[in-house]
mmCIF file of C-alpha atoms and ligand atoms in Angstrom:
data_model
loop_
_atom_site.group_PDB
_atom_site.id
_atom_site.type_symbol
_atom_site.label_atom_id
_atom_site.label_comp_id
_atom_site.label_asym_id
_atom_site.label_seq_id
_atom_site.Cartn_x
_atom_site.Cartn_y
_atom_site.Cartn_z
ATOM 1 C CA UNK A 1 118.109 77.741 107.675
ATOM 2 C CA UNK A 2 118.474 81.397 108.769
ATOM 3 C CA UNK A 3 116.794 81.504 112.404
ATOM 4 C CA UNK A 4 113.462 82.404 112.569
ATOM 5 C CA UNK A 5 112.884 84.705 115.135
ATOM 6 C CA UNK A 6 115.514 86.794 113.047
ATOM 7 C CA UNK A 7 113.015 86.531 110.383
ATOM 8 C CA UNK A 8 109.755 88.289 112.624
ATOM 9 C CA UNK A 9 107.894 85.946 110.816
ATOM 10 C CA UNK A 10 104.776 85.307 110.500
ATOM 11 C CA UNK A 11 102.206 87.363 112.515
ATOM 12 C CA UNK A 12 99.616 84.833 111.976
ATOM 13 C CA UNK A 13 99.736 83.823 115.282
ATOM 14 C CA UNK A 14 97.917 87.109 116.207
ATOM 15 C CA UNK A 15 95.277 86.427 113.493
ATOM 16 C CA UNK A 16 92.254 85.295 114.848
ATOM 17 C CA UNK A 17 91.757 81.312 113.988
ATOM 18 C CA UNK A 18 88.462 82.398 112.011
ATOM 19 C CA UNK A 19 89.953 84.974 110.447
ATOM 20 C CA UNK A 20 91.939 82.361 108.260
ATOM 21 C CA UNK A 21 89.169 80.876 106.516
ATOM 22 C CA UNK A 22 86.759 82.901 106.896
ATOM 23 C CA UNK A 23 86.709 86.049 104.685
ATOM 24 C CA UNK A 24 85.804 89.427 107.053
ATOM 25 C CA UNK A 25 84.372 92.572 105.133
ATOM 26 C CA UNK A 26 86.269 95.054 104.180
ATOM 27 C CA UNK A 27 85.146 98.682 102.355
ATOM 28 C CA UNK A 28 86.719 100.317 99.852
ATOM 29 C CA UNK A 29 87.402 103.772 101.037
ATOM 30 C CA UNK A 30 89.576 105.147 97.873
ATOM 31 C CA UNK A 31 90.358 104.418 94.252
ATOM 32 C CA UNK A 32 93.469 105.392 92.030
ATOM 33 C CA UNK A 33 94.194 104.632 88.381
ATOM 34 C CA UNK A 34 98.161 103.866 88.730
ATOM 35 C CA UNK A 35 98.701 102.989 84.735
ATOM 36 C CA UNK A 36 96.818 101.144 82.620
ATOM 37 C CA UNK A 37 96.679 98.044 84.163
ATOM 38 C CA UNK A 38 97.402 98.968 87.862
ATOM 39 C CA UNK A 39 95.057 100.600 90.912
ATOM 40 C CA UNK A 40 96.061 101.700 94.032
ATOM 41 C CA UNK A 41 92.830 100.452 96.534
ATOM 42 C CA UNK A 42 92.842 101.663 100.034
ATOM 43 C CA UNK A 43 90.538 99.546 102.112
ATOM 44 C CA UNK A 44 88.936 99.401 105.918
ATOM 45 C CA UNK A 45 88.309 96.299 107.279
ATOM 46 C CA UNK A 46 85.402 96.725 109.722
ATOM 47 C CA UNK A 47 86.079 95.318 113.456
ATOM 48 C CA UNK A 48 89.511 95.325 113.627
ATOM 49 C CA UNK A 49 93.191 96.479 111.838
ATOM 50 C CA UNK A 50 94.737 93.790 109.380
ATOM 51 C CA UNK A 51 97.675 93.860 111.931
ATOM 52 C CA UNK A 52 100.563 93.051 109.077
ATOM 53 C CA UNK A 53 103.891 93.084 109.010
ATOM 54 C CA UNK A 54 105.606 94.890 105.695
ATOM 55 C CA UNK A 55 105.785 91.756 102.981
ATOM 56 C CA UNK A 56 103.225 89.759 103.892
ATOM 57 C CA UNK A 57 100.173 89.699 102.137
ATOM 58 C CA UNK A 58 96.126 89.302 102.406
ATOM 59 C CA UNK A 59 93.738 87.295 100.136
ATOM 60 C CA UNK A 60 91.127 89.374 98.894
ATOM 61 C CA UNK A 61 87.863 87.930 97.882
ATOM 62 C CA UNK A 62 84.459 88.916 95.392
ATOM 63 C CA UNK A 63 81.878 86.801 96.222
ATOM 64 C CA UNK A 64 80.521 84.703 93.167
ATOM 65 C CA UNK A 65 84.063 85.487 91.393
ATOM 66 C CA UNK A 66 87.171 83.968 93.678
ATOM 67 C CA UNK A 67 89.885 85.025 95.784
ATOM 68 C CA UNK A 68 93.490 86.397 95.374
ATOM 69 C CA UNK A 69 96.568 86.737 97.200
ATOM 70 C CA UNK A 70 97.755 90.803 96.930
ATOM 71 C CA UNK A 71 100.863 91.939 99.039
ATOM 72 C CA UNK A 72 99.979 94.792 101.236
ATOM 73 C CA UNK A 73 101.563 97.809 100.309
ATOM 74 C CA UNK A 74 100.798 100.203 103.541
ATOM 75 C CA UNK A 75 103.381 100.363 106.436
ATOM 76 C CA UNK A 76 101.930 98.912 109.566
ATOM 77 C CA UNK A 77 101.747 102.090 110.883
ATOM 78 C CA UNK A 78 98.571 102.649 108.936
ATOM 79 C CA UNK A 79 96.241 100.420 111.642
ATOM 80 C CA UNK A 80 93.138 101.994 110.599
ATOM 81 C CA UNK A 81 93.168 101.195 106.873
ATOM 82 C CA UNK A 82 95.590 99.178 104.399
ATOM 83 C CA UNK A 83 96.585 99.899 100.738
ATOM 84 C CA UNK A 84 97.084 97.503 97.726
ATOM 85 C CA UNK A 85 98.138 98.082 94.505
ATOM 86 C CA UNK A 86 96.168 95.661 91.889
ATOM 87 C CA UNK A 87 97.013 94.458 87.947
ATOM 88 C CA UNK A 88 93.824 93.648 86.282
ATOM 89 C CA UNK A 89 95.557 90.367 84.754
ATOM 90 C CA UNK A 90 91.826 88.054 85.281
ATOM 91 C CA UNK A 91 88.532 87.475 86.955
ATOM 92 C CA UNK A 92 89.297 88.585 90.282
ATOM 93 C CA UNK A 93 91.238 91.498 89.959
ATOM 94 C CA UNK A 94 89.282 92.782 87.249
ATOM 95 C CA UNK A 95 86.499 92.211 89.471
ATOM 96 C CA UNK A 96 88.187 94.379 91.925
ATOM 97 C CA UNK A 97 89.053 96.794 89.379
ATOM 98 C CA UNK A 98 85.479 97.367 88.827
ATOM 99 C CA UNK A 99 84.566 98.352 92.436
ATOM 100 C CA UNK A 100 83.873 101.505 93.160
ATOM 101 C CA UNK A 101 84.000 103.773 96.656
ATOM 102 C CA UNK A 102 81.775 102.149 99.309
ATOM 103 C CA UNK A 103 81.903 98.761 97.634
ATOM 104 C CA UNK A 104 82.836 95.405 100.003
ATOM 105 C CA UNK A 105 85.332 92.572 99.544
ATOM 106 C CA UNK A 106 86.021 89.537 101.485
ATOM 107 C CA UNK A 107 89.759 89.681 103.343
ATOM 108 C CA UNK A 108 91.524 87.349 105.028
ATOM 109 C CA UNK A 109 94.904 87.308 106.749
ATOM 110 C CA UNK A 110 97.540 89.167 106.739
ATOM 111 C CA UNK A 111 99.292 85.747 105.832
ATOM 112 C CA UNK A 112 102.994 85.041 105.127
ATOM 113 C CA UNK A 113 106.490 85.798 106.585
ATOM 114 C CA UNK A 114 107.603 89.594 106.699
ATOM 115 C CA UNK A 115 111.070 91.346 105.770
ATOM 116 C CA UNK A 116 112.780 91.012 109.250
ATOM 117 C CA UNK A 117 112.898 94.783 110.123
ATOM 118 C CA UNK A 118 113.581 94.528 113.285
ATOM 119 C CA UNK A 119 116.648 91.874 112.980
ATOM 120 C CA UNK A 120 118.179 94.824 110.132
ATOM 121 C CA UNK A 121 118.184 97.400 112.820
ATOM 122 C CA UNK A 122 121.756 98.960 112.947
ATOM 123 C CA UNK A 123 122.435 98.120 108.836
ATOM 124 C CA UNK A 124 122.369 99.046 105.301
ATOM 125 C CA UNK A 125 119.444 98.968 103.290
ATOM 126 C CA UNK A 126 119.657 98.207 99.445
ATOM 127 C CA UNK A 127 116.089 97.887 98.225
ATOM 128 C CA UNK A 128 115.993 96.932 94.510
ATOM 129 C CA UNK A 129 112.429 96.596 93.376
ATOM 130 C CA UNK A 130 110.986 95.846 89.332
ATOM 131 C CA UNK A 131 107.680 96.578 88.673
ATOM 132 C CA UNK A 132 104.901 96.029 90.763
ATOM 133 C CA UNK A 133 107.414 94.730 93.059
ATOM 134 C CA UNK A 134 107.771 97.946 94.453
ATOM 135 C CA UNK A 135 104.171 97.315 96.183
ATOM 136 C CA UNK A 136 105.547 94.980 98.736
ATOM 137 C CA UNK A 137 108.636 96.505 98.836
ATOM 138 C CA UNK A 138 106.778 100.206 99.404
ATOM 139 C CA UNK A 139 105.529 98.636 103.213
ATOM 140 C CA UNK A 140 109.238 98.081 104.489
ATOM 141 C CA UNK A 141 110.890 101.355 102.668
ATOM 142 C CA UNK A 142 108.030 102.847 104.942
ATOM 143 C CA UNK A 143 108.474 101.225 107.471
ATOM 144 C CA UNK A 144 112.370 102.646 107.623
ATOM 145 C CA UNK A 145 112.036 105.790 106.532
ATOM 146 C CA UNK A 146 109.703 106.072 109.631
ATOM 147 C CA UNK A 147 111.726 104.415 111.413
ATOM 148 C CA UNK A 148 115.115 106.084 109.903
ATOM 149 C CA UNK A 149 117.522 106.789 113.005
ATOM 150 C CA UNK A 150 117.021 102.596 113.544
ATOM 151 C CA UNK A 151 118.967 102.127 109.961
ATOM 152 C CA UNK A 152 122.326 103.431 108.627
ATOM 153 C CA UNK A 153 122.331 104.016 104.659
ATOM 154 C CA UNK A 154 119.383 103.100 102.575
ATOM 155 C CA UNK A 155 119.952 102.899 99.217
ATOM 156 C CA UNK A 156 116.522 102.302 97.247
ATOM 157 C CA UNK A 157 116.352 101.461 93.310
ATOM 158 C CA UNK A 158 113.206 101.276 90.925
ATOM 159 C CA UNK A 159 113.132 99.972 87.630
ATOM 160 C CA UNK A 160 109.799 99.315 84.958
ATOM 161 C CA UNK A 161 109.286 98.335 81.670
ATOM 162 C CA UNK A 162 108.935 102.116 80.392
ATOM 163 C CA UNK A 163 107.897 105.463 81.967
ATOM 164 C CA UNK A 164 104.034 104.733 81.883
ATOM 165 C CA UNK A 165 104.497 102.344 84.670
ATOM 166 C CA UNK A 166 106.129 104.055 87.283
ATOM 167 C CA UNK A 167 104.089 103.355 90.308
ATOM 168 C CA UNK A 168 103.444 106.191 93.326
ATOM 169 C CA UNK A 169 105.290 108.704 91.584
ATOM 170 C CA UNK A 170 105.000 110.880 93.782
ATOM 171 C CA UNK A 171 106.469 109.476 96.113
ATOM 172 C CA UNK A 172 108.978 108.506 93.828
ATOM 173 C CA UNK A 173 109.791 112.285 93.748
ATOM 174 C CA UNK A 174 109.655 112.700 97.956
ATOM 175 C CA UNK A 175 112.490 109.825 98.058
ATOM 176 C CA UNK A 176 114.635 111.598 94.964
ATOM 177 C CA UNK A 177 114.638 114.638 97.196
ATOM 178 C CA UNK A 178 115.446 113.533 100.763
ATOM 179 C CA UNK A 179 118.604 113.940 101.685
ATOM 180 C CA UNK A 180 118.849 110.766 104.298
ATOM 181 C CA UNK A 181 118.846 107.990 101.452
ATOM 182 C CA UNK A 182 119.500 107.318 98.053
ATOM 183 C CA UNK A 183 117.273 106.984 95.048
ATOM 184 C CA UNK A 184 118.234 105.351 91.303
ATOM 185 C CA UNK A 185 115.685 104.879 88.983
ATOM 186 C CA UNK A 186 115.550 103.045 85.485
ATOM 187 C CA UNK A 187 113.447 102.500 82.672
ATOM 188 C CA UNK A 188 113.897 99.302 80.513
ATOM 189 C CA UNK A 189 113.264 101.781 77.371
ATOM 190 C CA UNK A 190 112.000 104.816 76.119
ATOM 191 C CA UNK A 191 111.449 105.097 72.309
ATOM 192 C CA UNK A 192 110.784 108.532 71.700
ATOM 193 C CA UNK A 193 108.963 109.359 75.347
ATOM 194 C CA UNK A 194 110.236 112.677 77.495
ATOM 195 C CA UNK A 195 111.620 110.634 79.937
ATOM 196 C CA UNK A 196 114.823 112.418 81.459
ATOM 197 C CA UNK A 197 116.558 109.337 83.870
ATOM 198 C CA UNK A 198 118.435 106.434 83.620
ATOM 199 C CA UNK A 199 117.484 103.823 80.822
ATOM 200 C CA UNK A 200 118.744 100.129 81.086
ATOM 201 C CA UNK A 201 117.575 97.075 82.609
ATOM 202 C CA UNK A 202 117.251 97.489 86.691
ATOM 203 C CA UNK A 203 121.101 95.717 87.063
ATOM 204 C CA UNK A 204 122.614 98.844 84.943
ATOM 205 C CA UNK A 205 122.279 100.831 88.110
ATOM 206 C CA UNK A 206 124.476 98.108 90.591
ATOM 207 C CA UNK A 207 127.927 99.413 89.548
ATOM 208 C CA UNK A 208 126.661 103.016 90.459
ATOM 209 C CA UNK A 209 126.570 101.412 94.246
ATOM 210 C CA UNK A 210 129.365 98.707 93.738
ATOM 211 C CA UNK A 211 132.223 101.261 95.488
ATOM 212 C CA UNK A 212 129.907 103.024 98.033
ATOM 213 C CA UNK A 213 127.844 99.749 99.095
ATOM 214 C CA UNK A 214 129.619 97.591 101.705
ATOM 215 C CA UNK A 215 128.211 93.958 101.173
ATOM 216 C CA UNK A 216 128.977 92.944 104.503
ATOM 217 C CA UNK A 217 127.375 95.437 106.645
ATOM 218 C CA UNK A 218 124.725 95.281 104.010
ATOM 219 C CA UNK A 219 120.915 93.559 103.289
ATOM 220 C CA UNK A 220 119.640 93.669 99.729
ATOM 221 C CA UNK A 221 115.815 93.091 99.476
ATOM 222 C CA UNK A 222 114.950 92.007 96.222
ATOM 223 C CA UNK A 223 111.319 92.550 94.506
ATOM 224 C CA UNK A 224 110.130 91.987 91.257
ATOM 225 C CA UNK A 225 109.509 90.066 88.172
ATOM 226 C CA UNK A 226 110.776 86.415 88.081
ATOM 227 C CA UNK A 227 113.264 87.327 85.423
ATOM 228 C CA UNK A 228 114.450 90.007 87.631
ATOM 229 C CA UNK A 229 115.890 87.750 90.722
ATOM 230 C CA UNK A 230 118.030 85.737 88.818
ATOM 231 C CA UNK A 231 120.284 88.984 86.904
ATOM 232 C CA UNK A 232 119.925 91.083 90.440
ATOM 233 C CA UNK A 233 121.256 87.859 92.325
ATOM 234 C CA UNK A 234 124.835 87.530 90.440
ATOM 235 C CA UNK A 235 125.250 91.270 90.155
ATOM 236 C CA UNK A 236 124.836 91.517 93.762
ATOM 237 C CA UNK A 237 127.223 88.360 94.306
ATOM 238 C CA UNK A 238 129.522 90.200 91.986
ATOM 239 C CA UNK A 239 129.357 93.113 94.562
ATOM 240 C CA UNK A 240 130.226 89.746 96.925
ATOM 241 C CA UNK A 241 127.401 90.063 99.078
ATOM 242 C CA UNK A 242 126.772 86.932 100.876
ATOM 243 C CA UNK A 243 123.779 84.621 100.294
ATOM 244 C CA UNK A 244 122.269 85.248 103.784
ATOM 245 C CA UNK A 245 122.617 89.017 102.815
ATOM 246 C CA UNK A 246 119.658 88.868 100.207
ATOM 247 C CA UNK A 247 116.263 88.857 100.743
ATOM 248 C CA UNK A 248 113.795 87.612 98.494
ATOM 249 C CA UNK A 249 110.100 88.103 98.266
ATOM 250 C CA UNK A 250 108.647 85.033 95.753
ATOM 251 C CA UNK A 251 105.366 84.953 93.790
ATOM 252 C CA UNK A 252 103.512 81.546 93.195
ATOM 253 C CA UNK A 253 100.438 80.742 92.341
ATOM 254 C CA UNK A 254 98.452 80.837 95.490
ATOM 255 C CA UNK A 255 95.163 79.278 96.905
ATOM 256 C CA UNK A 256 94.558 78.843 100.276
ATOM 257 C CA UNK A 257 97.335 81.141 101.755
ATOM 258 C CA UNK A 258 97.540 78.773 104.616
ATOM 259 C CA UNK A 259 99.177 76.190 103.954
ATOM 260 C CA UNK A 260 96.718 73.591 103.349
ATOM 261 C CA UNK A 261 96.323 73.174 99.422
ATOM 262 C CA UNK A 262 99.967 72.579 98.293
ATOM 263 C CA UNK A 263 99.317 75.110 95.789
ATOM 264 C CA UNK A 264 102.437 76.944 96.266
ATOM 265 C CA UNK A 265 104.770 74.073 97.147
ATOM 266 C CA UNK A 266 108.410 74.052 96.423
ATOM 267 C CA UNK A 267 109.918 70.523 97.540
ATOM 268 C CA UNK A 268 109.259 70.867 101.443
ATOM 269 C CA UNK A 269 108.326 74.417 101.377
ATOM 270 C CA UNK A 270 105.162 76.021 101.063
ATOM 271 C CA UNK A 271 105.935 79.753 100.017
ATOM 272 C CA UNK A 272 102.431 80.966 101.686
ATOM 273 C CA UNK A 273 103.630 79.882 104.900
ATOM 274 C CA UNK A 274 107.368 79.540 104.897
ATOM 275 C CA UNK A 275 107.332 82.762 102.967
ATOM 276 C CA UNK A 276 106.936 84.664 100.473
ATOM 277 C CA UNK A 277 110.043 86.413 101.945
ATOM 278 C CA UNK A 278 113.079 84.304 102.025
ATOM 279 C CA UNK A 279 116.567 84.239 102.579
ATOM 280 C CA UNK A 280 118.272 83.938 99.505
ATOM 281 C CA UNK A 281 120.539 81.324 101.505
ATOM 282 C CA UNK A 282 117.773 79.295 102.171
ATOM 283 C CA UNK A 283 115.844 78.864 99.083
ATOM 284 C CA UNK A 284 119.061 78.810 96.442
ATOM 285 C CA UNK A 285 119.119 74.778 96.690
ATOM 286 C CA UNK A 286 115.732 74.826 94.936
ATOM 287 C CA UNK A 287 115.550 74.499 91.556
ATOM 288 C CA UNK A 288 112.171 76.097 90.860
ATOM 289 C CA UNK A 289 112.472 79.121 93.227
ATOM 290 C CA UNK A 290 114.023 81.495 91.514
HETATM 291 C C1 LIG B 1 102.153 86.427 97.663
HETATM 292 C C2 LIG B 1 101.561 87.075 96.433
HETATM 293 C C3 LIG B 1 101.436 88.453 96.398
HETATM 294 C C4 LIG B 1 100.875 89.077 95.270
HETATM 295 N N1 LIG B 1 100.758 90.429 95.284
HETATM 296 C C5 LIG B 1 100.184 91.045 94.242
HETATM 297 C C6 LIG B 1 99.996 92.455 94.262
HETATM 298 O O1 LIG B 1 100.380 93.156 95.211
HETATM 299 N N2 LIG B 1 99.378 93.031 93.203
HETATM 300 C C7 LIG B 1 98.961 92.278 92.115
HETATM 301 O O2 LIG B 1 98.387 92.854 91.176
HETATM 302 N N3 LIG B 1 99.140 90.946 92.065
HETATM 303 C C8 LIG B 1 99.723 90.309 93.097
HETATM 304 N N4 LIG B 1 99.883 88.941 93.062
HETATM 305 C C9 LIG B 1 99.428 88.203 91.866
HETATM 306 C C10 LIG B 1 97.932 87.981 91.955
HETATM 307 O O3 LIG B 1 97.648 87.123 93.039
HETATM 308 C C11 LIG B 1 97.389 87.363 90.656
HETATM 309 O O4 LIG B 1 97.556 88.280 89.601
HETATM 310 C C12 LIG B 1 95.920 87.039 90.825
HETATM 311 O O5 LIG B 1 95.789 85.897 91.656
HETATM 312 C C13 LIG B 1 95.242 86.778 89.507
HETATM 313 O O6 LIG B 1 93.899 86.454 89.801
HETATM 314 P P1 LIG B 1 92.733 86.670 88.731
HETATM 315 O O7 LIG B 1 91.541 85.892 89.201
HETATM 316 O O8 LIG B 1 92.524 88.117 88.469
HETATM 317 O O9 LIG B 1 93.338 86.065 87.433
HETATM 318 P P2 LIG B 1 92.946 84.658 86.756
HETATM 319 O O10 LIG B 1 91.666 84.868 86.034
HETATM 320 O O11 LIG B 1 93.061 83.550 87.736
HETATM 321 O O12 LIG B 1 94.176 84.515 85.748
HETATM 322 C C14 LIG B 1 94.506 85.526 84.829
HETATM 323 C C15 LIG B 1 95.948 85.347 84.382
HETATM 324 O O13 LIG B 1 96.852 85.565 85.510
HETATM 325 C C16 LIG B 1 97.657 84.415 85.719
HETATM 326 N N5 LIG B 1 97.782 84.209 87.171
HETATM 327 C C17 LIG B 1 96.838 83.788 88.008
HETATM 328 N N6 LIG B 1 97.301 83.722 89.272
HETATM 329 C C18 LIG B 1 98.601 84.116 89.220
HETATM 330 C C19 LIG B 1 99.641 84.260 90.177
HETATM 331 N N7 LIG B 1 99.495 83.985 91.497
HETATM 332 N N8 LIG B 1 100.830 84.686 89.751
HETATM 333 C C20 LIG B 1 101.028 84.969 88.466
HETATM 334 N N9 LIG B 1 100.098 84.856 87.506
HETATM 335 C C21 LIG B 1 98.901 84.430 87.879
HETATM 336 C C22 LIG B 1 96.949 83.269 85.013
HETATM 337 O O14 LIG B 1 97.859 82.322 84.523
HETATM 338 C C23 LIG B 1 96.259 83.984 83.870
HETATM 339 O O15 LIG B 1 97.126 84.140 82.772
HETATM 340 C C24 LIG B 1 100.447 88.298 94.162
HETATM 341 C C25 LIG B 1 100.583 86.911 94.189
HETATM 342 C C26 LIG B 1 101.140 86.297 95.305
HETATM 343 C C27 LIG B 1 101.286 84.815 95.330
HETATM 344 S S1 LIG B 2 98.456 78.374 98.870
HETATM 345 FE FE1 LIG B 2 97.632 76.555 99.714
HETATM 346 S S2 LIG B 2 99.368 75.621 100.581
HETATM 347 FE FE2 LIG B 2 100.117 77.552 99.939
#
C-alpha cells in the first residue's frame, strides 16, 4: 500500500468528534444554473471553515428529506466559504436544487482522503477529468495553479458528453489562455451544435501528450464517470506510466461517510474512509473498484 503520510490523508482528525454525526448549519450564500441538470452552490458554514483538503468531500443534509455525499469543489484556500457543484439525479439533490439564497442545510465533514498535493511537489501534473468529475478535480487544479512555482508541467484535460455540459466555462477559458499549463478539451459529440474543439471520447486527446508527457516524472489524477477509469487507465499504461503514478478518485454509494455503515465497502476497504482518492496501485486487485 502506497504510504500514507504520502497520501495527506484524511483531515478528519482536525474535525471536531461532533462534527461527524452531527450535521452543523450551513447558508447558502450563491446559486448558479451550470446546465440542465447541474448547480454550482456556494455555502457558509456558520462557526467555523470546513477545513478540507482538495478531493475530499462533505455530506450535505435537508432535514425531513436525507443526506448526500458531494465532493467539494473550492480550493482550501477559500476558508470562509466552500463551493459544490450538484446533479439533480433524486430527493436530496433536488431538494437542494430547490433552495434558494439565505436557505440552510445540514453539513458534516469534510470526510475522505485528499489528492496528496503536497507529496507531488516538484512533478508533473496530468489531470484528466469527465464530467462532473471535474468538480473534485477543480479543488486540486486550484490548489496548483495557486500554488504553481511548487509544480513543474501541468497538463489538464476535460471531456463531457456534448457542449451543453461544460462545467465553469469560464474558467475553462482562463486555463486555455495561461501560458504556464496546458489545456485539451473534448466533446463526446456534437450533431449539428457550433462547437469549434476537439470531438472524441476523453482518451482521443492522450496521444496529443504521449511524446511530451514523461510517465515517470509524472502523476495522472483521474476523475470521472465509471466508464471513464477503465479506457483512461490502459491509455495511460500505454503511455507506460506506472500503477503508483495514477490517482483515482472513486464514487460509491455512500451513507454514513464515516465508516460505520459498510455502505461503501470494497473487500477490506471502505472508500469513505480509505478514500475516495486512491492509488491506482492499491485498489487494481479489486474487482469491483474500477
Ligand atoms: C464521494 C462522493 C462524492 C460525490 N460528489 C458529487 C458531486 O460533487 N456532485 C454530485 O452531483 N454528486 C456527487 N456524488 C453523487 C451523489 O452523492 C448522489 O447523486 C446523491 O447521493 C443522490 O442522492 P439523491 O437523494 O438526490 O438521489 P436518490 O433519490 O437517492 O437517487 C436518485 C438516483 O441516483 C442514484 N444514486 C443515489 N446515490 C448515488 C450515488 N452515491 N452514486 C451514484 N448514483 C446514486 C440512485 O440509484 C437513483 O437512480 C458523490 C458521491 C460520492 C460517493
Ligand atoms: S458510507 Fe458508511 S461505511 Fe462508508
Amino acid at each position: 500500500m502506497q504510504e500514507k503520510e504520502d497520501c495527506q490523508c484524511t483531515g478528519k482528525e482536525e474535525i471536531q468528534e461532533s462534527s461527524i454525526y452531527l450535521p452543523e448549519v450551513a447558508t447558502l450564500l450563491r446559486k448558479e444554473k451550470m446546465t440542465q441538470f447541474d448547480s454550482f452552490f456556494e455555502f457558509e458554514l456558520k462557526d467555523r471553515s470546513l477545513g478540507h483538503l482538495p478531493g475530499q468531500f462533505a455530506e450535505i443534509s435537508i432535514p425531513g428529506i436525507g443526506e448526500a455525499p458531494i465532493s467539494i469543489s473550492s480550493p482550501p484556500s477559500d476558508v470562509k466559504t466552500f463551493e459544490m457543484v450538484i446533479r439533480k439525479v433524486g430527493s436530496v439533490t433536488g431538494a437542494v436544487h430547490a433552495l434558494e439564497k439565505g436557505d440552510s442545510v445540514g453539513i458534516r465533514g469534510p470526510f475522505g482522503t485528499s489528492f496528496p498535493m503536497d507529496g507531488l511537489k516538484g512533478k508533473n501534473l496530468l489531470f484528466i477529468t469527465g464530467g462532473i468529475g471535474l468538480v473534485p478535480a477543480r479543488s486540486a487544479i486550484k490548489y496548483a495553479l495557486e500554488h504553481r512555482k511548487d509544480y513543474k508541467n501541468i497538463w489538464i484535460l476535460f471531456g463531457c458528453k456534448d457542449p451543453d455540459q461544460r462545467l465553469f466555462t469560464k474558467e475553462l477559458a482562463e486555463w486555455e489562455k495561461r501560458a504556464d499549463i496546458d489545456f485539451y478539451e473534448t466533446v463526446d459529440r456534437c450533431d449539428g451544435c457550433d462547437w469549434q474543439g476537439h470531438v472524441g471520447v476523453i482518451t482521443t486527446l492522450l496521444p496529443k501528450l504521449e511524446h511530451i508527457v514523461d510517465p515517470f516524472s509524472t502523476y495522472a489524477i483521474v476523475v470521472g464517470p465509471p466508464v471513464m477509469y477503465k479506457y483512461v487507465i490502459l491509455g495511460l499504461r500505454d503511455m507506460e506510466f506506472p500503477d503508483d503514478h495514477i490517482i483515482v478518485s472513486l464514487e460509491r454509494r455512500m451513507k454514513c461517510g464515516v465508516g460505520k455503515c459498510g455502505h461503501c465497502q470494497m473487500d477490506n476497504i471502505y472508500v469513505c474512509q480509505d478514500g475516495p482518492v486512491f492509488y491506482y496501485n492499491d485498489i487494481k486487485h479489486l474487482k469491483e473498484a474500477i
